XYZ file of C-alpha atoms in Angstrom:
114
model
C -0.476 10.737 7.040
C -2.223 10.412 10.410
C -1.746 7.553 12.868
C -4.910 5.551 13.549
C -6.082 4.175 16.892
C -5.335 0.732 15.462
C -1.721 1.614 14.620
C -1.178 3.321 17.979
C -2.644 0.335 19.844
C -0.461 -2.091 17.918
C 2.704 -0.027 18.497
C 1.970 0.338 22.228
C 1.425 -3.422 22.520
C 4.737 -4.068 20.745
C 6.534 -1.548 22.971
C 5.186 -3.116 26.149
C 6.149 -6.598 24.949
C 9.684 -5.423 24.070
C 10.328 -3.358 27.200
C 8.085 -5.078 29.756
C 7.851 -1.807 31.650
C 4.466 -2.547 33.187
C 3.023 0.839 32.247
C -0.152 -0.901 31.070
C -1.433 -4.408 30.370
C -2.474 -4.652 26.697
C -5.257 -7.174 27.293
C -6.577 -5.635 30.546
C -5.920 -1.885 30.741
C -8.964 0.195 29.862
C -8.494 2.485 26.852
C -10.757 4.691 24.759
C -10.405 5.198 21.019
C -12.003 8.266 19.453
C -12.381 9.499 15.899
C -13.828 12.685 14.388
C -15.092 14.062 17.708
C -17.836 16.633 17.360
C -18.805 15.452 13.888
C -22.087 13.677 13.057
C -20.134 10.477 12.345
C -17.923 10.577 15.446
C -16.762 7.232 16.808
C -16.062 6.410 20.474
C -15.096 2.882 21.518
C -13.846 1.720 24.952
C -11.967 -1.528 25.549
C -8.464 -2.877 25.924
C -5.577 -2.118 23.537
C -5.884 -5.662 22.167
C -9.572 -5.085 21.433
C -9.212 -1.571 20.020
C -6.553 -2.589 17.500
C -9.190 -4.722 15.736
C -11.990 -2.105 15.590
C -12.862 0.093 12.614
C -12.717 3.767 13.591
C -13.148 5.058 10.051
C -11.543 8.228 8.712
C -9.164 10.455 10.752
C -8.583 12.285 13.015
C -8.094 9.666 15.742
C -7.211 9.887 19.433
C -6.291 7.170 21.947
C -6.673 7.491 25.712
C -5.014 5.032 28.095
C -6.987 5.189 31.327
C -5.398 5.214 34.742
C -7.508 5.454 37.854
C -11.000 6.341 36.675
C -13.661 8.128 38.726
C -17.114 6.545 39.072
C -18.684 9.301 36.977
C -16.165 8.647 34.195
C -16.932 4.926 34.312
C -20.629 5.689 34.034
C -19.961 7.843 30.958
C -17.919 5.020 29.322
C -20.530 2.259 29.740
C -22.350 2.958 26.440
C -19.063 2.820 24.505
C -17.662 -0.397 25.974
C -17.044 -3.136 23.384
C -19.470 -6.071 23.599
C -17.726 -9.046 25.236
C -14.828 -6.819 26.294
C -12.275 -8.042 28.810
C -13.828 -5.344 30.947
C -17.391 -5.314 32.168
C -19.499 -3.252 34.496
C -20.275 -4.827 37.878
C -23.506 -4.311 39.843
C -21.975 -1.291 41.570
C -21.084 0.331 38.248
C -17.320 -0.243 38.358
C -15.367 -1.569 35.405
C -13.120 -4.528 36.113
C -11.376 -7.256 34.094
C -13.590 -10.318 33.609
C -10.889 -12.719 34.795
C -10.413 -10.894 38.110
C -12.935 -10.254 40.870
C -14.076 -6.702 41.515
C -12.173 -4.860 44.235
C -15.215 -5.136 46.543
C -15.326 -8.928 46.136
C -11.566 -9.088 46.798
C -12.040 -6.983 49.950
C -14.814 -9.336 51.133
C -12.486 -12.315 50.639
C -9.804 -10.634 52.760
C -12.256 -10.280 55.655
C -12.942 -14.020 55.678
C -9.230 -14.948 55.700
């Protein structure tokens, strides 16, 4: 039996809640779920762990990527796969950032005024 993106997301959320290690934030950290890559019915969905655990990826094989620092070109490639109404969105400069936090540029501008 193969583990699904949904099961992996759920287990990683549980592990972070139990250990509080801060390796990722389940409702903010950008992740990518993939299924059946290279096949006509492949599935690629980007969002948070909380969001991915609710999505239907269909039949195996599945893969889950937890993103760290992401290059601008990688962000551009992820835009079409981002979940509608995700906790992440693309700002005017093309960077992904959590909706409840300002983009890093806006935060830098605020620091200048202080």
